[in-house]
């Protein structure tokens, strides 16, 4: 058996450019069994098909030779894809197609063969699985476009896909697609506050302990009962101070600290801020709803049995309030002053009394 190669020109023993031997029988120029070349393998990364010509001559047990026979095997070019690289934000889909490299072999499919996900990255539940995905007429596929990862660390992390292009059943070499997933900051969970009417909120923006540090925050909404409340406006019984914060982007963590609201109702009311942290690389974290609860001014509505009493008779005053506070219970402090030093039988000061 002898072997020669041709990429369209004359046959020779020289390997064409872009053509390589993966496995080949070592008995060229000699004799062996009838299965000797069945495992031969080649790779063709050139732009044309390459013909491998085996010149074969059989020999009988008595040493008689057959007529020489040429057996041609055509090795088509393997499909080649462009290795992908993307720089993403945590929680943002890849949003790009996998594309072919220039070449004669049209990619008809892509196979996702492996993925390396480092600790700290969480894959989205609808990410592409291990499967073969069709390509369009241009050899592109969007099977990774909706893949998304959440980076819960404070550093960029890289996820690597192993993908093989396929052209009409011929599989090309594995390629690596890498996503660099930049962390997005996360607003802390403990920013909710409860204050008295007309007191400043005291809300200082901050992030969770494991979060990357944001460069700024966007206040995307300020609402009462789902209705926007502008500075100086009145919504749901809350009067917003004219100097209160407005929606927008700021680097000031104290942007909400000075907000104050006058609660003109008899029950507590809530202002909800929608806050999005933004990293220095522009990655937006998830929106966090920060709730400011404003207590009402407590009103007193005592019930007095009689304003004129006989000496040594109980006053029968019941302390009541129509106000509903977040704590649910209102207590009372009182001070008694007598018009004469001859009046006795009372405690001049009492605190934290129930109804």
mmCIF file of C-alpha atoms in Angstrom:
data_model
loop_
_atom_site.group_PDB
_atom_site.id
_atom_site.type_symbol
_atom_site.label_atom_id
_atom_site.label_comp_id
_atom_site.label_asym_id
_atom_site.label_seq_id
_atom_site.Cartn_x
_atom_site.Cartn_y
_atom_site.Cartn_z
ATOM 1 C CA UNK A 1 0.000 0.000 0.000
ATOM 2 C CA UNK A 2 1.199 3.455 -0.943
ATOM 3 C CA UNK A 3 -0.592 6.776 -0.287
ATOM 4 C CA UNK A 4 -0.567 10.133 -2.050
ATOM 5 C CA UNK A 5 -2.530 13.343 -1.660
ATOM 6 C CA UNK A 6 -4.094 15.954 -3.918
ATOM 7 C CA UNK A 7 -5.877 19.214 -3.193
ATOM 8 C CA UNK A 8 -6.876 19.607 -6.839
ATOM 9 C CA UNK A 9 -3.490 19.311 -8.496
ATOM 10 C CA UNK A 10 -1.186 16.387 -9.120
ATOM 11 C CA UNK A 11 -0.925 13.638 -6.512
ATOM 12 C CA UNK A 12 2.205 13.590 -4.354
ATOM 13 C CA UNK A 13 3.395 12.265 -1.037
ATOM 14 C CA UNK A 14 3.534 15.810 0.381
ATOM 15 C CA UNK A 15 0.680 16.780 2.673
ATOM 16 C CA UNK A 16 -1.288 19.790 1.344
ATOM 17 C CA UNK A 17 -1.426 22.941 3.440
ATOM 18 C CA UNK A 18 -4.078 22.675 6.134
ATOM 19 C CA UNK A 19 -4.222 18.886 5.849
ATOM 20 C CA UNK A 20 -2.888 16.643 8.611
ATOM 21 C CA UNK A 21 -2.674 12.967 9.500
ATOM 22 C CA UNK A 22 -4.379 12.031 12.767
ATOM 23 C CA UNK A 23 -3.859 8.279 12.435
ATOM 24 C CA UNK A 24 -2.374 6.311 9.549
ATOM 25 C CA UNK A 25 -1.175 2.762 9.054
ATOM 26 C CA UNK A 26 2.610 2.438 9.218
ATOM 27 C CA UNK A 27 2.998 -0.240 6.525
ATOM 28 C CA UNK A 28 3.108 2.094 3.545
ATOM 29 C CA UNK A 29 5.139 0.377 0.850
ATOM 30 C CA UNK A 30 4.621 -3.008 2.499
ATOM 31 C CA UNK A 31 1.937 -5.636 3.052
ATOM 32 C CA UNK A 32 -0.478 -6.221 5.908
ATOM 33 C CA UNK A 33 -3.990 -7.506 6.698
ATOM 34 C CA UNK A 34 -7.125 -6.402 4.872
ATOM 35 C CA UNK A 35 -8.164 -4.104 7.807
ATOM 36 C CA UNK A 36 -4.950 -2.154 7.935
ATOM 37 C CA UNK A 37 -6.270 1.239 6.725
ATOM 38 C CA UNK A 38 -9.788 1.154 8.152
ATOM 39 C CA UNK A 39 -8.825 3.347 11.156
ATOM 40 C CA UNK A 40 -6.905 5.986 9.197
ATOM 41 C CA UNK A 41 -8.013 9.517 10.092
ATOM 42 C CA UNK A 42 -7.216 12.969 8.716
ATOM 43 C CA UNK A 43 -8.098 16.583 9.453
ATOM 44 C CA UNK A 44 -8.736 19.071 6.682
ATOM 45 C CA UNK A 45 -8.739 22.708 7.784
ATOM 46 C CA UNK A 46 -7.959 24.004 4.306
ATOM 47 C CA UNK A 47 -10.436 25.689 1.988
ATOM 48 C CA UNK A 48 -10.772 22.756 -0.451
ATOM 49 C CA UNK A 49 -11.430 19.030 -0.380
ATOM 50 C CA UNK A 50 -8.353 16.801 -0.314
ATOM 51 C CA UNK A 51 -8.234 13.405 -1.993
ATOM 52 C CA UNK A 52 -6.235 10.657 -0.298
ATOM 53 C CA UNK A 53 -5.273 8.011 -2.857
ATOM 54 C CA UNK A 54 -4.329 4.547 -1.646
ATOM 55 C CA UNK A 55 -2.499 2.477 -4.246
ATOM 56 C CA UNK A 56 -3.267 -1.069 -3.178
ATOM 57 C CA UNK A 57 -1.903 -4.393 -4.472
ATOM 58 C CA UNK A 58 -2.976 -7.708 -2.976
ATOM 59 C CA UNK A 59 -0.660 -10.707 -2.516
ATOM 60 C CA UNK A 60 -1.755 -14.324 -2.260
ATOM 61 C CA UNK A 61 -0.333 -16.815 0.189
ATOM 62 C CA UNK A 62 1.787 -18.215 -2.606
ATOM 63 C CA UNK A 63 3.237 -14.773 -3.380
ATOM 64 C CA UNK A 64 1.214 -13.915 -6.469
ATOM 65 C CA UNK A 65 0.390 -10.207 -6.874
ATOM 66 C CA UNK A 66 -2.873 -8.639 -8.033
ATOM 67 C CA UNK A 67 -3.216 -5.788 -10.452
ATOM 68 C CA UNK A 68 -2.654 -2.439 -8.635
ATOM 69 C CA UNK A 69 -5.839 -0.660 -7.541
ATOM 70 C CA UNK A 70 -6.219 2.994 -6.690
ATOM 71 C CA UNK A 71 -8.745 3.704 -3.914
ATOM 72 C CA UNK A 72 -9.580 7.396 -3.410
ATOM 73 C CA UNK A 73 -10.965 8.858 -0.186
ATOM 74 C CA UNK A 74 -12.174 12.477 -0.331
ATOM 75 C CA UNK A 75 -11.718 14.410 2.907
ATOM 76 C CA UNK A 76 -14.012 17.438 2.951
ATOM 77 C CA UNK A 77 -12.929 20.618 4.732
ATOM 78 C CA UNK A 78 -14.077 20.672 8.312
ATOM 79 C CA UNK A 79 -16.330 23.515 9.434
ATOM 80 C CA UNK A 80 -14.662 26.251 11.443
ATOM 81 C CA UNK A 81 -16.423 28.594 13.820
ATOM 82 C CA UNK A 82 -15.264 31.874 15.305
ATOM 83 C CA UNK A 83 -14.244 31.404 18.955
ATOM 84 C CA UNK A 84 -16.534 33.692 20.913
ATOM 85 C CA UNK A 85 -15.554 36.172 23.600
ATOM 86 C CA UNK A 86 -18.049 38.404 25.395
ATOM 87 C CA UNK A 87 -17.874 40.842 28.294
ATOM 88 C CA UNK A 88 -21.191 40.756 30.150
ATOM 89 C CA UNK A 89 -22.846 42.068 33.253
ATOM 90 C CA UNK A 90 -24.285 39.759 35.861
ATOM 91 C CA UNK A 91 -27.883 38.906 35.037
ATOM 92 C CA UNK A 92 -27.637 40.119 31.415
ATOM 93 C CA UNK A 93 -28.130 37.592 28.530
ATOM 94 C CA UNK A 94 -25.259 36.885 26.089
ATOM 95 C CA UNK A 95 -27.372 38.311 23.268
ATOM 96 C CA UNK A 96 -25.053 37.245 20.395
ATOM 97 C CA UNK A 97 -25.059 34.569 17.711
ATOM 98 C CA UNK A 98 -22.412 31.885 17.315
ATOM 99 C CA UNK A 99 -20.877 32.474 13.857
ATOM 100 C CA UNK A 100 -18.793 30.567 11.284
ATOM 101 C CA UNK A 101 -15.308 31.519 10.194
ATOM 102 C CA UNK A 102 -14.759 32.106 6.458
ATOM 103 C CA UNK A 103 -14.388 28.791 4.626
ATOM 104 C CA UNK A 104 -15.974 26.477 2.100
ATOM 105 C CA UNK A 105 -17.727 24.240 4.618
ATOM 106 C CA UNK A 106 -21.141 25.676 5.503
ATOM 107 C CA UNK A 107 -21.986 25.096 9.137
ATOM 108 C CA UNK A 108 -25.375 23.442 9.479
ATOM 109 C CA UNK A 109 -25.351 22.705 13.222
ATOM 110 C CA UNK A 110 -23.526 23.416 16.477
ATOM 111 C CA UNK A 111 -23.046 20.992 19.337
ATOM 112 C CA UNK A 112 -22.625 22.245 22.874
ATOM 113 C CA UNK A 113 -20.219 19.673 24.296
ATOM 114 C CA UNK A 114 -19.131 21.107 27.647
ATOM 115 C CA UNK A 115 -19.249 24.060 30.013
ATOM 116 C CA UNK A 116 -16.928 25.179 32.808
ATOM 117 C CA UNK A 117 -18.681 27.353 35.383
ATOM 118 C CA UNK A 118 -16.538 28.673 38.259
ATOM 119 C CA UNK A 119 -17.770 28.913 41.820
ATOM 120 C CA UNK A 120 -19.698 32.116 42.380
ATOM 121 C CA UNK A 121 -21.518 31.985 39.031
ATOM 122 C CA UNK A 122 -25.100 30.737 38.915
ATOM 123 C CA UNK A 123 -26.489 29.681 35.545
ATOM 124 C CA UNK A 124 -29.958 30.773 34.499
ATOM 125 C CA UNK A 125 -32.641 28.099 34.583
ATOM 126 C CA UNK A 126 -33.364 28.379 30.848
ATOM 127 C CA UNK A 127 -29.748 28.300 29.634
ATOM 128 C CA UNK A 128 -28.929 26.095 26.646
ATOM 129 C CA UNK A 129 -28.376 22.417 27.467
ATOM 130 C CA UNK A 130 -25.994 19.830 26.034
ATOM 131 C CA UNK A 131 -27.459 19.239 22.583
ATOM 132 C CA UNK A 132 -27.068 19.828 18.842
ATOM 133 C CA UNK A 133 -28.603 23.088 17.621
ATOM 134 C CA UNK A 134 -29.424 24.012 14.003
ATOM 135 C CA UNK A 135 -27.720 26.887 12.207
ATOM 136 C CA UNK A 136 -29.444 29.267 9.826
ATOM 137 C CA UNK A 137 -28.604 29.697 6.151
ATOM 138 C CA UNK A 138 -25.652 31.914 7.031
ATOM 139 C CA UNK A 139 -24.215 29.292 9.384
ATOM 140 C CA UNK A 140 -25.143 31.241 12.521
ATOM 141 C CA UNK A 141 -27.082 30.107 15.584
ATOM 142 C CA UNK A 142 -28.585 31.946 18.548
ATOM 143 C CA UNK A 143 -28.656 28.943 20.885
ATOM 144 C CA UNK A 144 -26.497 30.779 23.466
ATOM 145 C CA UNK A 145 -28.098 34.209 23.021
ATOM 146 C CA UNK A 146 -30.431 33.875 26.015
ATOM 147 C CA UNK A 147 -27.885 32.312 28.367
ATOM 148 C CA UNK A 148 -27.478 34.361 31.524
ATOM 149 C CA UNK A 149 -25.324 34.052 34.639
ATOM 150 C CA UNK A 150 -25.512 35.719 38.024
ATOM 151 C CA UNK A 151 -22.196 36.687 39.590
ATOM 152 C CA UNK A 152 -22.570 36.763 43.359
ATOM 153 C CA UNK A 153 -18.934 37.680 44.015
ATOM 154 C CA UNK A 154 -17.117 41.002 43.887
ATOM 155 C CA UNK A 155 -14.834 39.990 40.973
ATOM 156 C CA UNK A 156 -15.285 39.172 37.262
ATOM 157 C CA UNK A 157 -15.664 35.449 36.560
ATOM 158 C CA UNK A 158 -15.248 33.558 33.267
ATOM 159 C CA UNK A 159 -17.564 30.789 32.015
ATOM 160 C CA UNK A 160 -16.224 28.643 29.156
ATOM 161 C CA UNK A 161 -18.269 26.691 26.598
ATOM 162 C CA UNK A 162 -16.885 23.912 24.417
ATOM 163 C CA UNK A 163 -18.723 23.983 21.077
ATOM 164 C CA UNK A 164 -18.154 21.964 17.903
ATOM 165 C CA UNK A 165 -19.385 23.150 14.472
ATOM 166 C CA UNK A 166 -20.986 20.563 12.177
ATOM 167 C CA UNK A 167 -21.296 20.658 8.390
ATOM 168 C CA UNK A 168 -23.757 18.111 7.001
ATOM 169 C CA UNK A 169 -22.690 15.544 9.568
ATOM 170 C CA UNK A 170 -18.959 16.383 9.504
ATOM 171 C CA UNK A 171 -17.870 17.676 12.903
ATOM 172 C CA UNK A 172 -15.155 20.300 13.152
ATOM 173 C CA UNK A 173 -12.657 20.856 15.933
ATOM 174 C CA UNK A 174 -13.904 21.953 19.332
ATOM 175 C CA UNK A 175 -13.808 25.689 19.944
ATOM 176 C CA UNK A 176 -13.990 27.645 23.185
ATOM 177 C CA UNK A 177 -16.503 30.433 23.775
ATOM 178 C CA UNK A 178 -15.854 32.502 26.873
ATOM 179 C CA UNK A 179 -18.140 34.892 28.726
ATOM 180 C CA UNK A 180 -16.598 37.244 31.266
ATOM 181 C CA UNK A 181 -19.410 37.929 33.733
ATOM 182 C CA UNK A 182 -18.802 41.133 35.655
ATOM 183 C CA UNK A 183 -20.387 41.400 39.105
ATOM 184 C CA UNK A 184 -23.357 43.672 39.608
ATOM 185 C CA UNK A 185 -23.770 45.354 42.995
ATOM 186 C CA UNK A 186 -26.683 44.474 45.266
ATOM 187 C CA UNK A 187 -28.442 46.910 47.594
ATOM 188 C CA UNK A 188 -28.451 45.835 51.250
ATOM 189 C CA UNK A 189 -31.597 44.249 52.689
ATOM 190 C CA UNK A 190 -31.746 46.262 55.922
ATOM 191 C CA UNK A 191 -32.445 49.788 54.662
ATOM 192 C CA UNK A 192 -36.152 50.032 55.568
ATOM 193 C CA UNK A 193 -36.916 52.665 58.205
ATOM 194 C CA UNK A 194 -39.854 53.793 60.357
ATOM 195 C CA UNK A 195 -39.990 57.449 61.448
ATOM 196 C CA UNK A 196 -42.454 59.888 62.964
ATOM 197 C CA UNK A 197 -44.254 62.358 60.769
ATOM 198 C CA UNK A 198 -41.999 65.204 59.633
ATOM 199 C CA UNK A 199 -38.830 63.419 60.795
ATOM 200 C CA UNK A 200 -36.019 62.848 58.280
ATOM 201 C CA UNK A 201 -35.812 59.324 56.833
ATOM 202 C CA UNK A 202 -32.190 58.665 57.813
ATOM 203 C CA UNK A 203 -31.877 56.159 54.937
ATOM 204 C CA UNK A 204 -28.243 55.750 53.889
ATOM 205 C CA UNK A 205 -27.766 53.687 50.718
ATOM 206 C CA UNK A 206 -25.477 50.680 51.091
ATOM 207 C CA UNK A 207 -24.778 47.292 49.524
ATOM 208 C CA UNK A 208 -24.701 43.757 50.901
ATOM 209 C CA UNK A 209 -21.447 42.518 52.415
ATOM 210 C CA UNK A 210 -20.594 40.218 49.473
ATOM 211 C CA UNK A 211 -21.436 42.795 46.818
ATOM 212 C CA UNK A 212 -19.056 44.730 44.632
ATOM 213 C CA UNK A 213 -18.990 48.438 45.444
ATOM 214 C CA UNK A 214 -21.306 50.538 43.260
ATOM 215 C CA UNK A 215 -20.167 53.751 41.619
ATOM 216 C CA UNK A 216 -23.657 55.216 41.717
ATOM 217 C CA UNK A 217 -27.306 54.529 42.446
ATOM 218 C CA UNK A 218 -30.354 55.212 40.330
ATOM 219 C CA UNK A 219 -33.546 56.137 42.138
ATOM 220 C CA UNK A 220 -35.985 54.848 39.548
ATOM 221 C CA UNK A 221 -39.224 55.423 41.463
ATOM 222 C CA UNK A 222 -40.654 57.113 44.564
ATOM 223 C CA UNK A 223 -44.239 56.017 45.169
ATOM 224 C CA UNK A 224 -47.056 55.898 47.681
ATOM 225 C CA UNK A 225 -49.433 53.023 47.042
ATOM 226 C CA UNK A 226 -47.931 52.630 43.602
ATOM 227 C CA UNK A 227 -48.531 56.292 42.710
ATOM 228 C CA UNK A 228 -45.486 58.535 42.102
ATOM 229 C CA UNK A 229 -45.061 61.292 44.684
ATOM 230 C CA UNK A 230 -42.924 64.234 43.543
ATOM 231 C CA UNK A 231 -41.070 66.541 45.898
ATOM 232 C CA UNK A 232 -43.649 68.975 47.265
ATOM 233 C CA UNK A 233 -46.551 66.749 46.194
ATOM 234 C CA UNK A 234 -49.358 65.118 48.182
ATOM 235 C CA UNK A 235 -50.353 61.483 47.645
ATOM 236 C CA UNK A 236 -52.346 59.178 49.905
ATOM 237 C CA UNK A 237 -52.343 61.556 52.840
ATOM 238 C CA UNK A 238 -48.578 62.138 52.711
ATOM 239 C CA UNK A 239 -47.136 65.574 52.056
ATOM 240 C CA UNK A 240 -43.669 65.430 50.504
ATOM 241 C CA UNK A 241 -41.206 68.101 51.503
ATOM 242 C CA UNK A 242 -40.183 70.303 48.547
ATOM 243 C CA UNK A 243 -36.515 69.512 49.242
ATOM 244 C CA UNK A 244 -36.986 65.729 48.982
ATOM 245 C CA UNK A 245 -35.040 63.605 46.506
ATOM 246 C CA UNK A 246 -36.166 63.079 42.927
ATOM 247 C CA UNK A 247 -35.715 60.137 40.568
ATOM 248 C CA UNK A 248 -32.317 60.033 38.841
ATOM 249 C CA UNK A 249 -28.727 58.807 39.133
ATOM 250 C CA UNK A 250 -26.506 59.909 41.984
ATOM 251 C CA UNK A 251 -23.248 58.951 43.665
ATOM 252 C CA UNK A 252 -24.478 60.357 46.999
ATOM 253 C CA UNK A 253 -25.356 57.557 49.425
ATOM 254 C CA UNK A 254 -27.210 60.124 51.571
ATOM 255 C CA UNK A 255 -29.516 61.220 48.772
ATOM 256 C CA UNK A 256 -32.574 59.895 50.668
ATOM 257 C CA UNK A 257 -31.378 60.571 54.211
ATOM 258 C CA UNK A 258 -32.915 64.021 54.440
ATOM 259 C CA UNK A 259 -36.310 63.143 52.951
ATOM 260 C CA UNK A 260 -39.239 63.983 55.206
ATOM 261 C CA UNK A 261 -42.991 63.540 54.877
ATOM 262 C CA UNK A 262 -45.939 64.930 56.798
ATOM 263 C CA UNK A 263 -48.531 62.231 57.486
ATOM 264 C CA UNK A 264 -51.919 63.948 57.667
ATOM 265 C CA UNK A 265 -53.868 60.722 58.193
ATOM 266 C CA UNK A 266 -54.688 58.756 61.342
ATOM 267 C CA UNK A 267 -52.745 55.672 60.245
ATOM 268 C CA UNK A 268 -49.205 54.917 59.187
ATOM 269 C CA UNK A 269 -48.294 55.410 55.532
ATOM 270 C CA UNK A 270 -45.400 54.151 53.413
ATOM 271 C CA UNK A 271 -43.139 55.598 50.758
ATOM 272 C CA UNK A 272 -41.420 53.003 48.549
ATOM 273 C CA UNK A 273 -38.170 53.867 46.789
ATOM 274 C CA UNK A 274 -37.035 51.760 43.810
ATOM 275 C CA UNK A 275 -33.217 51.743 43.933
ATOM 276 C CA UNK A 276 -30.799 50.216 41.385
ATOM 277 C CA UNK A 277 -27.035 50.105 42.152
ATOM 278 C CA UNK A 278 -24.616 50.590 39.237
ATOM 279 C CA UNK A 279 -21.000 49.390 39.185
ATOM 280 C CA UNK A 280 -18.054 51.306 37.783
ATOM 281 C CA UNK A 281 -18.187 49.114 34.642
ATOM 282 C CA UNK A 282 -21.828 50.036 34.117
ATOM 283 C CA UNK A 283 -23.368 46.802 35.404
ATOM 284 C CA UNK A 284 -26.772 47.389 36.937
ATOM 285 C CA UNK A 285 -27.752 45.353 39.960
ATOM 286 C CA UNK A 286 -31.288 44.183 40.716
ATOM 287 C CA UNK A 287 -33.827 46.761 41.796
ATOM 288 C CA UNK A 288 -34.319 46.914 45.540
ATOM 289 C CA UNK A 289 -37.495 48.336 47.078
ATOM 290 C CA UNK A 290 -36.659 50.400 50.154
ATOM 291 C CA UNK A 291 -39.657 51.227 52.345
ATOM 292 C CA UNK A 292 -39.962 54.295 54.548
ATOM 293 C CA UNK A 293 -42.870 54.042 57.017
ATOM 294 C CA UNK A 294 -44.181 57.344 58.380
ATOM 295 C CA UNK A 295 -46.130 57.213 61.612
ATOM 296 C CA UNK A 296 -49.084 59.617 61.973
ATOM 297 C CA UNK A 297 -49.401 62.292 64.623
ATOM 298 C CA UNK A 298 -51.099 60.564 67.554
ATOM 299 C CA UNK A 299 -54.461 62.124 68.337
ATOM 300 C CA UNK A 300 -56.115 61.986 71.785
ATOM 301 C CA UNK A 301 -59.868 61.517 72.089
ATOM 302 C CA UNK A 302 -60.621 60.931 75.808
ATOM 303 C CA UNK A 303 -64.055 59.959 77.071
ATOM 304 C CA UNK A 304 -65.091 61.898 80.197
ATOM 305 C CA UNK A 305 -68.115 60.626 82.119
ATOM 306 C CA UNK A 306 -68.729 63.981 83.765
ATOM 307 C CA UNK A 307 -66.858 67.240 84.194
ATOM 308 C CA UNK A 308 -68.473 67.960 87.582
ATOM 309 C CA UNK A 309 -67.934 65.393 90.328
ATOM 310 C CA UNK A 310 -68.649 65.029 94.008
ATOM 311 C CA UNK A 311 -65.759 64.789 96.429
ATOM 312 C CA UNK A 312 -64.304 61.282 96.704
ATOM 313 C CA UNK A 313 -65.877 60.167 93.369
ATOM 314 C CA UNK A 314 -63.904 58.487 90.525
ATOM 315 C CA UNK A 315 -63.323 60.717 87.518
ATOM 316 C CA UNK A 316 -64.061 57.865 85.017
ATOM 317 C CA UNK A 317 -61.898 59.245 82.236
ATOM 318 C CA UNK A 318 -61.139 56.730 79.441
ATOM 319 C CA UNK A 319 -58.107 57.522 77.287
ATOM 320 C CA UNK A 320 -58.751 56.798 73.601
ATOM 321 C CA UNK A 321 -57.054 57.550 70.297
ATOM 322 C CA UNK A 322 -58.292 57.071 66.704
ATOM 323 C CA UNK A 323 -54.689 56.808 65.509
ATOM 324 C CA UNK A 324 -53.367 53.509 64.078
ATOM 325 C CA UNK A 325 -49.627 53.128 64.627
ATOM 326 C CA UNK A 326 -47.302 50.426 63.292
ATOM 327 C CA UNK A 327 -46.729 49.088 66.807
ATOM 328 C CA UNK A 328 -50.477 48.642 67.150
ATOM 329 C CA UNK A 329 -50.571 49.870 70.756
ATOM 330 C CA UNK A 330 -50.756 53.465 71.929
ATOM 331 C CA UNK A 331 -49.854 54.371 75.511
ATOM 332 C CA UNK A 332 -50.461 57.637 77.316
ATOM 333 C CA UNK A 333 -48.576 60.031 79.560
ATOM 334 C CA UNK A 334 -50.501 62.518 81.680
ATOM 335 C CA UNK A 335 -49.910 65.306 84.163
ATOM 336 C CA UNK A 336 -52.532 66.456 86.686
ATOM 337 C CA UNK A 337 -52.603 69.941 88.162
ATOM 338 C CA UNK A 338 -55.080 70.848 90.953
ATOM 339 C CA UNK A 339 -56.509 74.341 91.324
ATOM 340 C CA UNK A 340 -56.335 74.071 95.117
ATOM 341 C CA UNK A 341 -53.969 72.514 97.568
ATOM 342 C CA UNK A 342 -57.019 71.075 99.334
ATOM 343 C CA UNK A 343 -57.581 68.556 96.488
ATOM 344 C CA UNK A 344 -55.885 65.206 96.968
ATOM 345 C CA UNK A 345 -56.219 61.558 95.958
ATOM 346 C CA UNK A 346 -54.530 61.680 92.545
ATOM 347 C CA UNK A 347 -51.145 60.956 91.045
ATOM 348 C CA UNK A 348 -49.772 64.112 89.453
ATOM 349 C CA UNK A 349 -47.654 62.339 86.744
ATOM 350 C CA UNK A 350 -48.192 58.985 84.974
ATOM 351 C CA UNK A 351 -46.451 57.486 81.899
ATOM 352 C CA UNK A 352 -47.014 54.561 79.526
ATOM 353 C CA UNK A 353 -50.598 54.091 80.550
ATOM 354 C CA UNK A 354 -52.855 51.817 78.463
ATOM 355 C CA UNK A 355 -56.314 52.899 77.342
#
